[in-house]
Coordinates of C-alpha atoms in Angstrom, one line a residue:
X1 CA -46.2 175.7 29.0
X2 CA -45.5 177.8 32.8
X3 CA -48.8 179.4 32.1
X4 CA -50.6 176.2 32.5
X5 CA -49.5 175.3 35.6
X6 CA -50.9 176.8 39.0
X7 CA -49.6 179.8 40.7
X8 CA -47.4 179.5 43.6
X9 CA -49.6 180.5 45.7
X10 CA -52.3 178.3 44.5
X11 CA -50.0 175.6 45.0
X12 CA -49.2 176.1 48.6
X13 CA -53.2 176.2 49.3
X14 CA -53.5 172.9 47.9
X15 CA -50.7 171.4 49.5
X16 CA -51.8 173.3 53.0
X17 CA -55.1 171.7 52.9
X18 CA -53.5 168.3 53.5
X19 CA -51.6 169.8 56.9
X20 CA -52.1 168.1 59.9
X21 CA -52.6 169.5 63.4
X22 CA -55.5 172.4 63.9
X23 CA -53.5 175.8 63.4
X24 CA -52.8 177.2 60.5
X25 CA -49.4 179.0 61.0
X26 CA -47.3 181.2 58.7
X27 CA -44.6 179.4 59.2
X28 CA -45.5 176.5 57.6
X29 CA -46.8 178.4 54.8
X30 CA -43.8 179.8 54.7
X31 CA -42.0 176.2 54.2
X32 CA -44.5 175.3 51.7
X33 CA -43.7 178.4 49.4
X34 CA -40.0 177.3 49.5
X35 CA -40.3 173.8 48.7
X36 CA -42.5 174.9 45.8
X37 CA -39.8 177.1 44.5
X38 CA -37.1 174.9 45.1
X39 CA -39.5 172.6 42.9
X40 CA -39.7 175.3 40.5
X41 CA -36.1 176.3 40.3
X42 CA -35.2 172.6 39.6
X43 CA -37.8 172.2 36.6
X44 CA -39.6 169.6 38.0
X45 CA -42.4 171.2 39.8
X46 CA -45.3 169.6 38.2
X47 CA -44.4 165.7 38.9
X48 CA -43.1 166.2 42.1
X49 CA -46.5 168.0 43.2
X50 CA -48.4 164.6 41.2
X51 CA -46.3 163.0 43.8
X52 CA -46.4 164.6 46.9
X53 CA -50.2 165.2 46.1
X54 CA -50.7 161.1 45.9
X55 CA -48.9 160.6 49.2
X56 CA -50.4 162.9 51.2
X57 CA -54.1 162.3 50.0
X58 CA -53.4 158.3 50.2
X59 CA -51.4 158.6 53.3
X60 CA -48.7 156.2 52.4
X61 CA -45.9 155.5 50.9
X62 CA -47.3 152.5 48.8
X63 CA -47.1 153.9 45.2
X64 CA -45.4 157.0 45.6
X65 CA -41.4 158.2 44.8
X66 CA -39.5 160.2 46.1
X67 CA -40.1 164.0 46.3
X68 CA -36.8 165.4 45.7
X69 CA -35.5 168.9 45.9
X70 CA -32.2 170.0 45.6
X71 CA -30.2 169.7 49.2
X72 CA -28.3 173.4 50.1
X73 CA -24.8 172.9 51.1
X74 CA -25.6 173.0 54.6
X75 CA -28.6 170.4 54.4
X76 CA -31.2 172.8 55.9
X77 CA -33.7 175.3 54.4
X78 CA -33.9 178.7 55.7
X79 CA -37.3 180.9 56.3
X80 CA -36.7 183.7 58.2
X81 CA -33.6 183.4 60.4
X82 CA -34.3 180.0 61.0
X83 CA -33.2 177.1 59.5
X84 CA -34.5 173.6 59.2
X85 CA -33.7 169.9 57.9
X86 CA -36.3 170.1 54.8
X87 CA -37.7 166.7 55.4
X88 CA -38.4 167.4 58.9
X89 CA -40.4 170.1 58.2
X90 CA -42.3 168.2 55.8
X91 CA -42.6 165.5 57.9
X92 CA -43.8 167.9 60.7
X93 CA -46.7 169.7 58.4
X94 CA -47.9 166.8 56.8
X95 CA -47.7 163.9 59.2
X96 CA -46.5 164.7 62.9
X97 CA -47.4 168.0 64.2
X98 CA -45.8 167.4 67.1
X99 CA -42.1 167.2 65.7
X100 CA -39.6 169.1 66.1
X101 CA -38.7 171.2 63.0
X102 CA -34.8 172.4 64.1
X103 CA -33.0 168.9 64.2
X104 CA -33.4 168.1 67.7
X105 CA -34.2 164.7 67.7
X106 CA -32.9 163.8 63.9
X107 CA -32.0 160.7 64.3
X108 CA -35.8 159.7 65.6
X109 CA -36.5 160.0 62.1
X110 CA -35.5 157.2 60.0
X111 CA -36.5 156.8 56.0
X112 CA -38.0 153.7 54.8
X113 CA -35.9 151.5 52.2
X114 CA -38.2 152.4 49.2
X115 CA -36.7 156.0 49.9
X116 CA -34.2 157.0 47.1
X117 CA -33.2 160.5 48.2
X118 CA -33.1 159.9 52.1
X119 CA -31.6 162.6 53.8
X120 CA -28.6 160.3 55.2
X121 CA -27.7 159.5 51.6
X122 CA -26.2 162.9 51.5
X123 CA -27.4 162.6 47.8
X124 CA -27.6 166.4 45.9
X125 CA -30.9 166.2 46.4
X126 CA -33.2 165.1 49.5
X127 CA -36.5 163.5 49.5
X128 CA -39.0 165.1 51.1
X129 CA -42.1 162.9 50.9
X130 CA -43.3 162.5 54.6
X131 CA -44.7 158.6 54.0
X132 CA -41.0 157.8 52.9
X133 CA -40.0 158.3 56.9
X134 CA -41.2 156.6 59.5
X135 CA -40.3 157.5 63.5
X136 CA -37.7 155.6 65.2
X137 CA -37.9 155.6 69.3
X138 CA -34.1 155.5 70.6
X139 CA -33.4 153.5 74.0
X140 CA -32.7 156.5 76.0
X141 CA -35.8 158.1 75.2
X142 CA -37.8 155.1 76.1
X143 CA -35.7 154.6 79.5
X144 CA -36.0 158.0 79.7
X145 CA -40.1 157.9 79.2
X146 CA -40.6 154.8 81.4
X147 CA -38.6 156.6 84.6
X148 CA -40.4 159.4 84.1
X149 CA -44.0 157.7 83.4
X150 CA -43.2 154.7 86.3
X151 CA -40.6 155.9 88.7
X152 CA -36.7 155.6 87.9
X153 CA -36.7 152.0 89.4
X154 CA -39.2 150.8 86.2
X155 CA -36.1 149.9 84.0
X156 CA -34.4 148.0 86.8

């Protein structure tokens, strides 16, 4: 049955064509090669790549479950010497570019209620379907964006 499915690496170039943002880093190749092994290791790679693949080409979370993979002890993925929160790097590659993959900032990402597996469930596995989050703004950010954008007398 393994030798019908795609290779690892075929996988990761089908799942990279659906990045967002214009480069086309290691790193995140390097992220996508991990969450297909931890798919693979957990013996459920082909319907959570059926799944990931329909929210990422519909671009929603309308339809789709929950892309889990098992959650390490600490919560975070390594690549390298790195580590990151695994839906945040999902999250970053196929949504928002511009987020920050370390964990600064966590708690601007917040997962929708259709999400099973969020990563605050601190469930044995994590979700890491980036149309199950959605970005939250905190207060101090926007108090902080408005002072910066309008002077600090804008939130008087």
């Amino acid at each position: 049955m393994s030798a019908l499915l795609p290779s690892t690496p075929q996988i990761v170039e089908r799942l990279m064509s659906f990045k967002k943002g214009d480069d086309c880093d290691e790193w995140s190749k390097r992220k996508v090669k991990i969450l297909v092994k931890k798919s693979k290791i957990s013996g459920y790679l082909t319907g959570r790549l059926t799944e990931l693949e329909k929210a990422l080409s519909s671009q929603s979370c309308a339809g789709t479950k929950c892309v889990a993979i098992p959650r390490s002890l600490s919560g975070r993925s390594r690549c390298g010497h790195r580590r990151s929160l695994p839906h945040l790097v999902c999250c970053r590659i196929w949504r928002w570019p511009d987020l920050l993959p370390d964990g600064r900032g966590v708690c601007d990402l917040k997962a929708l209620d259709v999400c099973e597996f969020a990563f605050s469930l601190r469930r044995d596995e994590v979700c890491v379907n980036p149309y199950h989050y959605e970005i939250e703004l905190l207060q101090a950010k926007t108090i902080a964006c408005l002072a910066t954008q309008y002077g600090p007398h804008a939130i008087d």
